[in-house]
Tab-separated table of C-alpha atoms in Angstrom:
chain	number	residue	atom	x	y	z
J	152	MET	CA	149.705	194.156	116.594
J	153	ALA	CA	147.429	191.898	114.543
J	154	ILE	CA	143.627	193.102	115.976
J	155	LEU	CA	140.585	190.960	115.689
J	156	LEU	CA	137.814	193.613	115.304
J	157	ILE	CA	134.680	191.159	115.618
J	158	GLU	CA	132.177	193.920	115.009
J	159	ASP	CA	128.595	194.097	112.915
J	160	SER	CA	128.418	197.257	112.730
J	161	LEU	CA	130.325	198.462	109.127
J	162	ALA	CA	130.265	202.404	111.220
J	163	ASP	CA	131.360	201.744	114.544
J	164	ALA	CA	134.050	199.591	112.016
J	165	ARG	CA	135.301	202.150	109.983
J	166	LEU	CA	135.024	204.848	113.503
J	167	LEU	CA	137.267	202.375	115.130
J	168	GLN	CA	139.869	202.010	111.956
J	169	GLU	CA	140.593	205.640	111.174
J	170	VAL	CA	141.154	206.134	115.036
J	171	LEU	CA	143.828	202.972	114.768
J	172	LYS	CA	145.040	205.501	112.268
J	173	GLY	CA	145.141	208.363	114.006
J	174	SER	CA	146.661	206.714	116.769
J	175	ALA	CA	150.255	205.405	118.413
J	176	LEU	CA	148.899	202.263	116.428
J	177	THR	CA	148.283	203.185	112.849
J	178	GLU	CA	151.010	199.978	111.921
J	179	SER	CA	148.381	197.251	113.279
J	180	HIS	CA	146.690	194.946	110.919
J	181	LEU	CA	142.766	194.853	111.763
J	182	VAL	CA	141.064	191.750	110.254
J	183	HIS	CA	137.011	192.916	110.825
J	184	VAL	CA	134.607	190.439	110.983
J	185	GLN	CA	130.871	191.228	111.195
J	186	ARG	CA	129.769	187.541	112.892
J	187	LEU	CA	131.473	185.030	115.607
J	188	GLN	CA	131.643	182.278	113.353
J	189	VAL	CA	133.973	184.091	111.163
J	190	ALA	CA	135.933	185.000	114.088
J	191	ILE	CA	136.075	181.472	114.928
J	192	ASP	CA	137.808	180.021	112.072
J	193	HIS	CA	140.279	183.407	111.836
J	194	LEU	CA	141.430	182.557	114.862
J	195	THR	CA	142.099	178.952	114.787
J	196	ARG	CA	143.539	179.898	111.362
J	197	GLU	CA	146.054	182.961	112.542
J	198	ASP	CA	147.743	184.833	115.095
J	199	PHE	CA	146.463	187.078	116.949
J	200	ASP	CA	147.420	190.065	119.431
J	201	ILE	CA	144.104	190.863	120.971
J	202	VAL	CA	140.100	190.513	120.122
J	203	LEU	CA	138.000	193.513	120.365
J	204	LEU	CA	134.527	191.887	120.639
J	205	ASP	CA	131.167	193.667	119.725
J	206	LEU	CA	128.608	192.067	122.608
J	207	THR	CA	125.833	192.304	119.674
J	208	LEU	CA	125.963	189.830	116.523
J	209	PRO	CA	123.698	188.948	114.025
J	210	ASP	CA	125.088	184.998	115.482
J	211	SER	CA	125.570	185.501	119.830
J	212	TYR	CA	124.165	188.200	122.108
J	213	GLY	CA	125.980	189.286	125.107
J	214	LEU	CA	128.271	187.336	127.598
J	215	ALA	CA	127.585	183.921	125.243
J	216	SER	CA	129.736	186.030	122.628
J	217	LEU	CA	132.543	185.954	125.421
J	218	ASP	CA	132.277	182.847	126.651
J	219	THR	CA	132.691	181.320	123.171
J	220	VAL	CA	135.809	183.539	121.897
J	221	THR	CA	137.464	182.351	125.414
J	222	ALA	CA	137.191	178.842	125.410
J	223	VAL	CA	138.586	179.173	121.866
J	224	THR	CA	141.639	181.375	122.582
J	225	PRO	CA	141.465	181.718	126.586
J	226	HIS	CA	145.375	182.980	126.083
J	227	LEU	CA	144.304	186.391	124.037
J	228	PRO	CA	143.214	189.100	125.292
J	229	ILE	CA	139.781	190.361	124.480
J	230	VAL	CA	138.240	194.297	124.994
J	231	VAL	CA	134.858	194.069	124.682
J	232	LEU	CA	133.043	196.412	123.176
J	233	THR	CA	129.054	198.664	123.922
J	234	ASN	CA	127.083	201.068	123.197
J	235	THR	CA	125.004	200.921	126.852
J	236	ASN	CA	127.639	201.953	130.032
J	237	ASP	CA	126.263	199.689	132.500
J	238	ASP	CA	129.104	198.883	134.530
J	239	GLU	CA	127.064	195.891	136.240
J	240	LEU	CA	127.479	194.535	132.820
J	241	ALA	CA	131.457	195.394	132.327
J	242	VAL	CA	131.858	193.608	136.045
J	243	ARG	CA	130.430	190.747	134.638
J	244	ALA	CA	132.913	190.740	131.978
J	245	VAL	CA	135.177	191.151	133.125
J	246	ARG	CA	134.774	187.787	135.345
J	247	HIS	CA	134.162	186.445	132.181
J	248	GLY	CA	137.763	187.082	130.890
J	249	ALA	CA	137.850	190.188	128.963
J	250	GLN	CA	140.606	192.605	130.008
J	251	ASP	CA	138.952	195.497	129.574
J	252	TYR	CA	135.578	197.284	128.807
J	253	LEU	CA	134.589	200.720	126.424
J	254	ILE	CA	131.750	202.313	125.772
J	255	LYS	CA	131.983	203.130	121.406
J	256	ARG	CA	130.726	206.352	121.879
J	257	GLN	CA	134.184	207.196	123.992
J	258	ILE	CA	136.458	205.784	122.479
J	259	ASN	CA	139.569	208.227	120.895
J	260	SER	CA	143.000	206.814	120.318
J	261	GLU	CA	144.245	207.917	123.142
J	262	VAL	CA	142.057	205.817	124.769
J	263	LEU	CA	141.531	202.742	122.707
J	264	VAL	CA	145.753	202.642	122.714
J	265	ARG	CA	145.506	202.423	126.290
J	266	ALA	CA	142.810	200.245	126.733
J	267	LEU	CA	144.391	197.825	123.925
J	268	ARG	CA	148.232	197.868	125.682
J	269	TYR	CA	146.778	197.997	129.023
J	270	ALA	CA	144.590	194.587	128.198
J	271	ILE	CA	148.030	192.701	126.555
J	272	GLU	CA	149.586	193.709	129.512
J	273	ARG	CA	147.395	192.314	131.509
J	274	LYS	CA	147.166	189.458	130.007
J	275	GLN	CA	150.371	188.641	129.474
J	276	SER	CA	150.454	189.331	133.353
J	277	ALA	CA	147.839	187.000	134.460
J	278	GLU	CA	149.515	184.605	131.607
J	279	ASP	CA	152.979	184.759	133.670
J	280	LEU	CA	151.190	184.350	136.234
J	281	ARG	CA	149.499	180.912	135.113
J	282	ILE	CA	153.061	179.944	134.106
J	283	ALA	CA	154.586	180.495	137.509
J	284	ASN	CA	151.721	178.726	139.125
J	285	GLU	CA	151.511	175.832	137.099
J	286	THR	CA	155.398	175.545	137.462
J	287	LEU	CA	155.327	175.688	141.290
J	288	GLU	CA	152.508	172.739	141.331
J	289	LEU	CA	154.573	171.031	139.395
J	290	ARG	CA	157.489	171.362	141.731
J	291	VAL	CA	154.767	170.946	144.471
J	292	GLN	CA	154.155	167.639	143.426
J	293	GLN	CA	157.840	166.971	142.756
J	294	ARG	CA	158.446	167.429	146.032
J	295	THR	CA	155.260	166.184	147.143
J	296	ALA	CA	156.082	163.013	145.494
J	297	GLU	CA	159.890	162.462	147.099
J	298	LEU	CA	157.825	162.990	150.599
J	299	LYS	CA	155.700	160.481	149.674
J	300	ALA	CA	158.419	158.051	148.562
J	301	ALA	CA	160.767	159.427	151.762
J	302	ASN	CA	157.661	158.562	154.021
J	303	GLU	CA	156.066	155.257	152.292
J	304	SER	CA	157.960	152.826	154.627
J	305	LEU	CA	157.195	155.039	158.030
J	306	TRP	CA	154.134	155.233	157.061
J	307	GLN	CA	153.020	150.918	156.358
J	308	GLU	CA	155.226	151.033	159.669
J	309	ILE	CA	152.507	152.858	161.519
J	310	ALA	CA	149.222	151.334	160.383
J	311	TRP	CA	150.840	148.356	160.797
J	312	ARG	CA	151.687	148.804	164.552
J	313	GLN	CA	148.303	150.499	164.295
J	314	GLN	CA	146.583	147.407	162.925
J	315	ILE	CA	148.437	145.601	165.822
J	316	GLN	CA	147.183	148.531	168.826
J	317	ASP	CA	143.459	147.772	166.998
J	318	ARG	CA	143.830	143.638	167.075
J	319	LEU	CA	145.070	144.353	171.078
J	320	ALA	CA	141.813	146.318	171.607
J	321	LEU	CA	139.807	143.947	170.085
J	322	ALA	CA	140.698	141.636	171.552
J	323	GLN	CA	140.766	142.855	175.085
J	324	GLN	CA	137.147	144.045	174.556
J	325	VAL	CA	136.169	140.276	173.308
J	326	GLY	CA	138.295	138.486	175.905
J	327	LYS	CA	136.606	141.085	178.407
J	328	ILE	CA	140.162	141.775	179.509
J	329	GLY	CA	141.761	145.476	180.301
J	330	THR	CA	145.218	146.172	181.346
J	331	PHE	CA	146.854	148.909	183.577
J	332	GLU	CA	149.800	150.188	184.183
J	333	TRP	CA	150.981	151.373	188.107
J	334	LEU	CA	153.505	153.483	189.485
J	335	LEU	CA	153.772	151.901	193.234
J	336	PRO	CA	156.395	154.208	195.105
J	337	GLU	CA	154.104	157.147	193.419
J	338	HIS	CA	150.264	155.017	193.449
J	339	GLN	CA	149.798	156.335	189.532
J	340	VAL	CA	148.082	154.291	187.930
J	341	LEU	CA	147.307	154.474	184.027
J	342	TRP	CA	143.771	152.604	184.029
J	343	THR	CA	142.846	151.561	179.960
J	344	ALA	CA	139.688	152.374	178.381
J	345	GLU	CA	138.697	148.323	178.217
J	346	LEU	CA	139.342	147.844	181.468
J	347	GLU	CA	137.098	150.798	183.034
J	348	ALA	CA	134.289	149.646	180.426
J	349	LEU	CA	134.755	146.247	182.850
J	350	TYR	CA	133.473	148.314	185.610
J	351	GLY	CA	130.327	149.766	183.594
J	352	LEU	CA	131.885	153.201	183.343
J	353	GLN	CA	133.140	155.662	181.206
J	354	PRO	CA	137.166	156.100	179.507
J	355	GLY	CA	139.434	158.539	181.943
J	356	SER	CA	136.742	157.833	185.433
J	357	PHE	CA	139.439	156.372	187.022
J	358	GLY	CA	141.255	158.891	186.790
J	359	ASP	CA	145.562	158.567	187.430
J	360	ARG	CA	145.066	157.168	191.243
J	361	PRO	CA	143.743	154.040	192.543
J	362	SER	CA	140.855	155.394	195.380
J	363	PRO	CA	138.159	155.335	192.299
J	364	TRP	CA	138.757	151.985	191.842
J	365	LEU	CA	139.125	150.957	195.187
J	366	GLU	CA	135.723	151.887	195.569
J	367	ARG	CA	133.674	149.640	193.059
J	368	ILE	CA	134.906	146.322	195.047
J	369	TYR	CA	131.972	144.721	196.433
J	370	PRO	CA	131.858	145.503	200.683
J	371	GLU	CA	132.093	141.971	201.637
J	372	ASP	CA	136.144	142.020	198.973
J	373	ARG	CA	137.595	145.205	199.838
J	374	GLY	CA	139.141	144.029	203.493
J	375	ARG	CA	140.834	141.398	201.644
J	376	VAL	CA	142.057	143.731	198.014
J	377	ASP	CA	143.518	145.972	200.725
J	378	VAL	CA	145.602	143.306	202.382
J	379	ALA	CA	146.995	141.715	199.153
J	380	MET	CA	147.746	145.570	198.118
J	381	GLU	CA	150.001	146.263	201.824
J	382	GLN	CA	151.835	142.677	200.777
J	383	ILE	CA	152.817	144.614	197.345
J	384	LEU	CA	155.952	146.171	198.431
J	385	ASN	CA	156.931	143.361	201.062
J	386	SER	CA	156.710	140.149	198.793
J	387	GLY	CA	157.755	142.101	195.437
J	388	GLN	CA	154.346	139.578	193.553
J	389	GLY	CA	152.075	141.488	192.141
J	390	LEU	CA	147.816	141.317	192.128
J	391	ASN	CA	147.040	137.883	192.032
J	392	LEU	CA	143.562	137.235	193.251
J	393	GLU	CA	139.401	136.841	192.488
J	394	PHE	CA	136.993	140.392	193.961
J	395	ARG	CA	133.671	141.284	193.036
J	396	ILE	CA	132.619	144.417	191.903
J	397	ILE	CA	129.743	146.639	192.120
J	398	TRP	CA	128.607	148.638	188.742
J	399	PRO	CA	126.715	151.958	188.572
J	400	ASP	CA	123.875	150.289	188.118
J	401	GLY	CA	123.855	148.321	191.289
J	402	GLU	CA	124.915	145.199	188.734
J	403	LEU	CA	127.827	142.520	190.780
J	404	HIS	CA	130.497	141.436	188.399
J	405	TRP	CA	133.496	139.425	188.946
J	406	ILE	CA	137.162	140.437	188.499
J	407	ALA	CA	140.348	138.037	187.834
J	408	ILE	CA	143.852	140.323	188.664
J	409	THR	CA	146.819	138.764	187.098
J	410	SER	CA	149.750	141.099	187.150
J	411	SER	CA	153.737	141.120	187.734
J	412	ILE	CA	156.271	144.128	189.281
J	413	PHE	CA	159.150	145.475	187.309
J	414	ASP	CA	161.965	147.367	188.798
J	415	ASP	CA	162.314	150.742	186.383
J	416	PRO	CA	165.845	151.547	186.251
J	417	LEU	CA	165.603	155.106	184.314
J	418	ARG	CA	162.642	156.391	186.949
J	419	GLN	CA	164.238	154.662	189.515
J	420	THR	CA	161.227	152.760	190.811
J	421	GLN	CA	159.255	149.742	190.242
J	422	ARG	CA	155.789	149.297	188.418
J	423	MET	CA	153.517	147.230	188.279
J	424	ILE	CA	151.794	145.735	184.907
J	425	GLY	CA	148.295	143.676	184.690
J	426	LEU	CA	145.517	142.951	183.673
J	427	HIS	CA	141.640	142.730	184.888
J	428	MET	CA	139.149	140.102	183.873
J	429	ASP	CA	136.257	139.578	183.628
J	430	ILE	CA	135.007	136.552	185.098
J	431	THR	CA	131.913	136.697	185.609
J	432	GLU	CA	130.102	134.144	183.509
J	433	LYS	CA	132.688	132.016	184.066
J	434	LYS	CA	131.677	132.391	188.424
J	435	GLN	CA	128.015	131.692	186.632
J	436	LEU	CA	129.195	128.454	185.113
J	437	GLU	CA	130.785	126.661	188.046
J	438	ALA	CA	127.725	127.842	190.650
J	439	GLN	CA	125.256	126.070	187.702
J	440	PHE	CA	127.776	123.334	188.045
J	441	LEU	CA	128.021	123.348	191.485
J	442	ARG	CA	124.331	122.545	191.992
J	443	ALA	CA	124.159	120.802	188.880
J	444	GLN	CA	126.268	118.293	190.545
J	445	ARG	CA	124.064	118.551	193.739
J	446	LEU	CA	121.222	118.325	192.275
J	447	GLU	CA	122.153	115.598	190.846
J	448	SER	CA	123.244	113.988	194.581
J	449	LEU	CA	119.926	114.576	195.920
J	450	GLY	CA	118.442	113.681	192.781
J	451	THR	CA	120.068	109.584	193.570
J	452	LEU	CA	119.118	109.950	197.171
J	453	ALA	CA	115.684	111.163	196.419
J	454	SER	CA	114.809	108.641	193.594
J	455	GLY	CA	115.827	105.657	195.882
J	456	ILE	CA	114.244	106.647	198.358
J	457	ALA	CA	111.115	106.396	197.207
J	458	HIS	CA	111.384	103.551	195.868
J	459	ASP	CA	112.227	102.021	199.422
J	460	LEU	CA	108.661	103.762	200.149
J	461	ASN	CA	107.048	103.191	197.510
J	462	ASN	CA	107.567	99.568	198.033
J	463	ILE	CA	106.945	99.909	201.513
J	464	LEU	CA	103.294	101.833	200.444
J	465	THR	CA	101.922	99.927	198.054
J	466	PRO	CA	101.297	97.129	200.474
J	467	VAL	CA	99.681	99.220	203.190
J	468	LEU	CA	97.534	100.931	200.738
J	469	SER	CA	96.849	97.848	198.754
J	470	VAL	CA	95.842	96.301	202.553
J	471	ALA	CA	93.866	99.635	203.394
J	472	GLN	CA	91.737	98.693	200.474
J	473	LEU	CA	90.999	95.093	200.512
J	474	LEU	CA	89.574	95.490	204.019
J	475	PRO	CA	86.772	96.848	203.953
J	476	LEU	CA	86.218	93.971	200.787
J	477	LYS	CA	87.271	91.861	203.321
J	478	PHE	CA	85.185	92.125	206.934
J	479	PRO	CA	82.298	94.757	205.600
J	480	ASN	CA	80.888	94.336	208.965
J	481	ILE	CA	83.243	96.145	210.826
J	482	ASN	CA	82.340	99.279	212.489
J	483	ASP	CA	82.196	102.635	211.549
J	484	GLN	CA	84.620	103.443	213.302
J	485	THR	CA	86.683	101.254	212.268
J	486	ARG	CA	85.566	101.501	208.281
J	487	ASN	CA	86.904	105.422	209.321
J	488	LEU	CA	90.446	104.000	210.216
J	489	LEU	CA	91.180	102.468	207.755
J	490	THR	CA	89.969	105.627	205.183
J	491	ILE	CA	92.500	107.387	207.094
J	492	LEU	CA	94.943	105.279	206.670
J	493	GLU	CA	94.013	104.846	202.487
J	494	THR	CA	94.118	108.488	202.306
J	495	SER	CA	97.633	109.194	203.912
J	496	ALA	CA	98.864	105.988	201.925
J	497	ARG	CA	97.574	107.732	198.599
J	498	ARG	CA	99.494	111.324	200.099
J	499	GLY	CA	102.559	109.021	200.252
J	500	SER	CA	102.664	107.752	196.962
J	501	ASP	CA	101.563	111.490	195.999
J	502	LEU	CA	104.692	112.896	197.269
J	503	ILE	CA	107.144	110.151	195.662
J	504	LYS	CA	105.864	110.797	192.066
J	505	GLN	CA	106.855	114.475	193.270
J	506	ILE	CA	110.503	113.319	194.279
J	507	LEU	CA	109.985	111.172	191.157
J	508	SER	CA	109.240	114.212	188.701
J	509	PHE	CA	112.467	116.125	190.124
J	510	ALA	CA	114.729	112.550	190.121
J	511	ARG	CA	114.607	111.484	186.993
J	512	GLY	CA	111.883	114.345	184.951
J	513	ILE	CA	108.956	112.400	184.492
J	514	GLU	CA	108.330	111.740	180.651
J	515	GLY	CA	103.977	111.928	180.213
J	516	LYS	CA	102.593	111.618	176.841
J	517	ARG	CA	103.893	115.211	174.865
J	518	VAL	CA	101.663	116.517	171.975
J	519	CYS	CA	101.853	119.222	169.825
J	520	LEU	CA	99.928	122.472	172.373
J	521	GLN	CA	99.567	125.595	172.629
J	522	VAL	CA	101.070	127.423	175.672
J	523	SER	CA	98.503	129.872	175.508
J	524	HIS	CA	95.555	127.512	175.967
J	525	LEU	CA	97.447	126.167	179.192
J	526	ILE	CA	97.942	129.998	180.775
J	527	THR	CA	94.498	131.164	179.743
J	528	GLU	CA	92.772	128.094	181.717
J	529	ILE	CA	95.645	129.212	184.370
J	530	ARG	CA	93.834	132.177	184.876
J	531	HIS	CA	90.526	131.017	185.287
J	532	ILE	CA	91.820	128.732	187.836
J	533	ILE	CA	93.966	130.860	190.183
J	534	ARG	CA	91.398	133.684	189.260
J	535	GLN	CA	88.805	131.701	191.024
J	536	THR	CA	91.493	130.752	194.473
J	537	LEU	CA	93.546	133.610	194.448
J	538	PRO	CA	92.582	136.074	197.356
J	539	LYS	CA	90.857	139.053	196.088
J	540	SER	CA	93.281	141.328	197.727
J	541	ILE	CA	96.427	140.404	194.629
J	542	ASP	CA	95.724	141.348	191.248
J	543	ILE	CA	96.517	139.243	187.827
J	544	PHE	CA	97.936	140.240	184.674
J	545	VAL	CA	97.948	138.017	181.608
J	546	GLU	CA	100.105	139.222	178.219
J	547	VAL	CA	100.719	136.659	176.146
J	548	ASP	CA	102.302	137.317	172.296
J	549	PRO	CA	99.534	136.870	169.805
J	550	ASP	CA	101.941	134.481	167.930
J	551	LEU	CA	102.884	132.570	170.093
J	552	TRP	CA	104.590	129.038	168.919
J	553	MET	CA	103.287	125.357	169.453
J	554	VAL	CA	105.715	123.437	171.601
J	555	ASN	CA	105.816	119.784	172.158
J	556	GLY	CA	104.980	119.364	175.964
J	557	ASP	CA	102.533	117.122	178.248
J	558	VAL	CA	99.866	119.125	179.432
J	559	THR	CA	99.616	117.950	182.868
J	560	GLN	CA	103.245	118.537	183.549
J	561	LEU	CA	103.023	121.885	182.023
J	562	HIS	CA	100.410	122.830	184.246
J	563	GLN	CA	101.400	121.329	187.129
J	564	VAL	CA	105.012	123.806	186.246
J	565	LEU	CA	102.518	127.243	185.887
J	566	MET	CA	100.541	126.014	189.687
J	567	ASN	CA	103.503	125.322	191.510
J	568	LEU	CA	104.538	128.334	190.753
J	569	CYS	CA	101.431	131.080	191.317
J	570	VAL	CA	100.800	129.016	194.730
J	571	ASN	CA	103.756	130.096	195.419
J	572	ALA	CA	103.683	134.191	194.606
J	573	ARG	CA	100.868	133.858	196.414
J	574	ASP	CA	102.500	132.381	199.497
J	575	ALA	CA	105.132	135.331	199.306
J	576	MET	CA	102.068	137.839	199.238
J	577	PRO	CA	100.063	137.348	202.410
J	578	HIS	CA	98.782	140.858	202.297
J	579	GLY	CA	97.777	140.770	198.620
J	580	GLY	CA	100.557	142.771	195.903
J	581	SER	CA	100.581	141.513	191.918
J	582	LEU	CA	100.396	138.803	190.086
J	583	SER	CA	101.590	138.542	186.554
J	584	ILE	CA	102.345	135.687	183.236
J	585	THR	CA	104.122	136.500	180.474
J	586	ALA	CA	105.294	134.581	177.293
J	587	ALA	CA	106.387	135.391	174.250
J	588	ASN	CA	108.440	134.159	171.806
J	589	VAL	CA	112.193	134.151	172.077
J	590	MET	CA	115.767	133.072	170.155
J	591	VAL	CA	118.480	132.070	173.041
J	592	ASP	CA	121.177	132.576	171.097
J	593	ASP	CA	124.830	131.040	172.008
J	594	ALA	CA	126.202	133.807	174.174
J	595	LEU	CA	122.628	132.688	176.710
J	596	ALA	CA	122.632	129.180	176.295
J	597	ARG	CA	126.534	129.026	177.906
J	598	GLN	CA	124.461	130.755	180.864
J	599	HIS	CA	122.586	127.751	181.419
J	600	LEU	CA	123.572	124.244	181.353
J	601	ASP	CA	120.919	123.053	180.597
J	602	ALA	CA	119.827	125.385	177.812
J	603	ILE	CA	120.461	125.055	174.001
J	604	ALA	CA	120.236	127.382	171.257
J	605	GLY	CA	117.371	127.461	169.336
J	606	PRO	CA	113.742	129.000	169.143
J	607	HIS	CA	112.221	128.572	172.571
J	608	VAL	CA	108.530	130.072	174.242
J	609	GLU	CA	109.419	132.097	177.256
J	610	VAL	CA	107.108	131.515	179.448
J	611	THR	CA	107.728	134.910	183.450
J	612	ILE	CA	105.524	134.651	185.870
J	613	THR	CA	106.408	137.792	188.666
J	614	ASP	CA	105.066	138.843	191.724
J	615	THR	CA	105.804	141.994	194.296
J	616	GLY	CA	105.769	139.871	197.421
J	617	MET	CA	109.070	139.685	199.694
J	618	GLY	CA	111.342	137.927	197.258
J	619	ILE	CA	113.700	135.528	197.954
J	620	ALA	CA	117.280	136.439	199.601
J	621	PRO	CA	120.187	135.984	197.387
J	622	ALA	CA	121.715	133.855	200.284
J	623	LEU	CA	119.405	131.081	198.998
J	624	LEU	CA	118.612	131.359	195.308
J	625	PRO	CA	120.729	128.798	194.893
J	626	ARG	CA	118.932	125.625	196.806
J	627	ILE	CA	115.739	126.799	196.240
J	628	PHE	CA	115.502	123.635	193.548
J	629	ASP	CA	116.403	121.757	196.456
J	630	PRO	CA	114.265	119.074	197.961
J	631	PHE	CA	113.078	119.622	200.553
J	632	PHE	CA	113.805	122.598	201.090
J	633	THR	CA	111.053	125.349	202.192
J	634	THR	CA	111.375	128.420	203.897
J	635	LYS	CA	107.686	128.167	204.702
J	636	GLU	CA	106.520	127.761	208.255
J	637	ILE	CA	106.494	124.010	209.198
J	638	GLY	CA	103.285	122.431	207.965
J	639	LYS	CA	102.683	124.926	204.757
J	640	GLY	CA	105.367	123.399	202.324
J	641	THR	CA	107.219	119.909	201.478
J	642	GLY	CA	109.886	121.974	199.922
J	643	LEU	CA	109.379	119.711	196.714
J	644	GLY	CA	107.126	122.282	194.604
J	645	LEU	CA	110.304	123.970	192.549
J	646	SER	CA	112.233	120.234	192.805
J	647	ALA	CA	109.240	119.074	190.033
J	648	VAL	CA	109.157	122.150	188.920
J	649	LEU	CA	113.104	122.442	187.492
J	650	GLY	CA	112.152	118.171	186.470
J	651	ILE	CA	109.418	118.871	184.866
J	652	VAL	CA	111.491	121.977	182.418
J	653	ARG	CA	114.038	120.422	181.972
J	654	SER	CA	113.104	116.755	180.717
J	655	HIS	CA	110.964	119.223	177.796
J	656	GLY	CA	114.536	120.651	177.198
J	657	GLY	CA	113.747	123.694	178.660
J	658	PHE	CA	115.459	125.708	181.392
J	659	ILE	CA	115.081	128.079	184.144
J	660	ASP	CA	116.131	131.989	185.430
J	661	VAL	CA	115.116	133.158	188.484
J	662	GLN	CA	115.917	137.126	189.537
């Protein structure tokens, strides 16, 4: 047995040599060095079976010596020698790679031989275990590589199918489409998460029955859907209809269903497969297009009538102004009648101007102006004229953008809207005017026929009045349409507002 003894004390080294001579290892070859660096040189040049290491050396101390030897010869067993009986140090030494821990004053031939043999055996067992683990790990790696190669095509197919599934889900989300599968006799339905999202619901909200879905349909459309449901089994055709639904927040949306019925020979039943599509934006655009067509027709008609009326009123107004000059000695009663005639003619002329502002969007003098100054002026006027029972609130962005517009026309727009708000609050309330910078994106521009994407100044006028019935909203901009009593409104105020806003490249949203 080749033993390397690293011990700086010659006395302790001689003691160990004598103990070895009187033991079963008397034929062992012992090499003694006093410094760690010398021991490292021996370990790199010679082969040893075991190392006896003192932890107190001139050029190294403590467990650092053990770490150095272990780093140089990781497979060589090491027995640590020390003068102290320190259990904690012994545990730490074993954790750092030592096979045993001996106290010098307690060493005898039997203890030394047993420690050396056990250290070699433990190290050999550890080495065998390491080789076995490496062999096993190599076999596992080889087997893993084989499995990976065998499953590569399968993973590629799974990834390809998942990619298709993800693209389909994304396409459904972008297109606002959701699919369903309906087992007709059992009335069991499989709803996709994309479909439930169209109804403003979380996945799984519909369960596997049609009743939760039917509850979301707008009451006025429910009967039509029930009739279509009853005809499915009799006609053998799927659902193909449009209807309104109610979101959890109360908002109305339009849904279109397209489906077909298929025979399922395995289950000996029929199933209906189809899709739901959110067509709310399409319906809104259709309504706006029809409204625009109607307003265009009304505008053309109103423009023609206004032109004819203007031709009629012009000589009337001229004669009413010329008669007092031609007959200066007329009596007061006649002069008063001529004044009434002139005033009425002027009112008729002003009414015609309002009609034309709706029909043609009168082009006035455009300048670069600050809307905040216009709102400040409006606030001053309405505070002087509106009833004290109406509270007025104004909030304007301090960095509001400039706009290119006609001051008089924009003043008319704000005044008309504020007067309408006043008329809607006969018993008082609150009127708020806000102005802010907004960027109109393509999605919002698509919802309004008159809108153009880009930077806008948004002016919002809100009141707490009686509101407008939903059925009347599509007609409020029609000329001569009014909900006010006879003599309290001409029905041209909002028509003029719409014409002016359009002529300025803007659009109106009413809620």
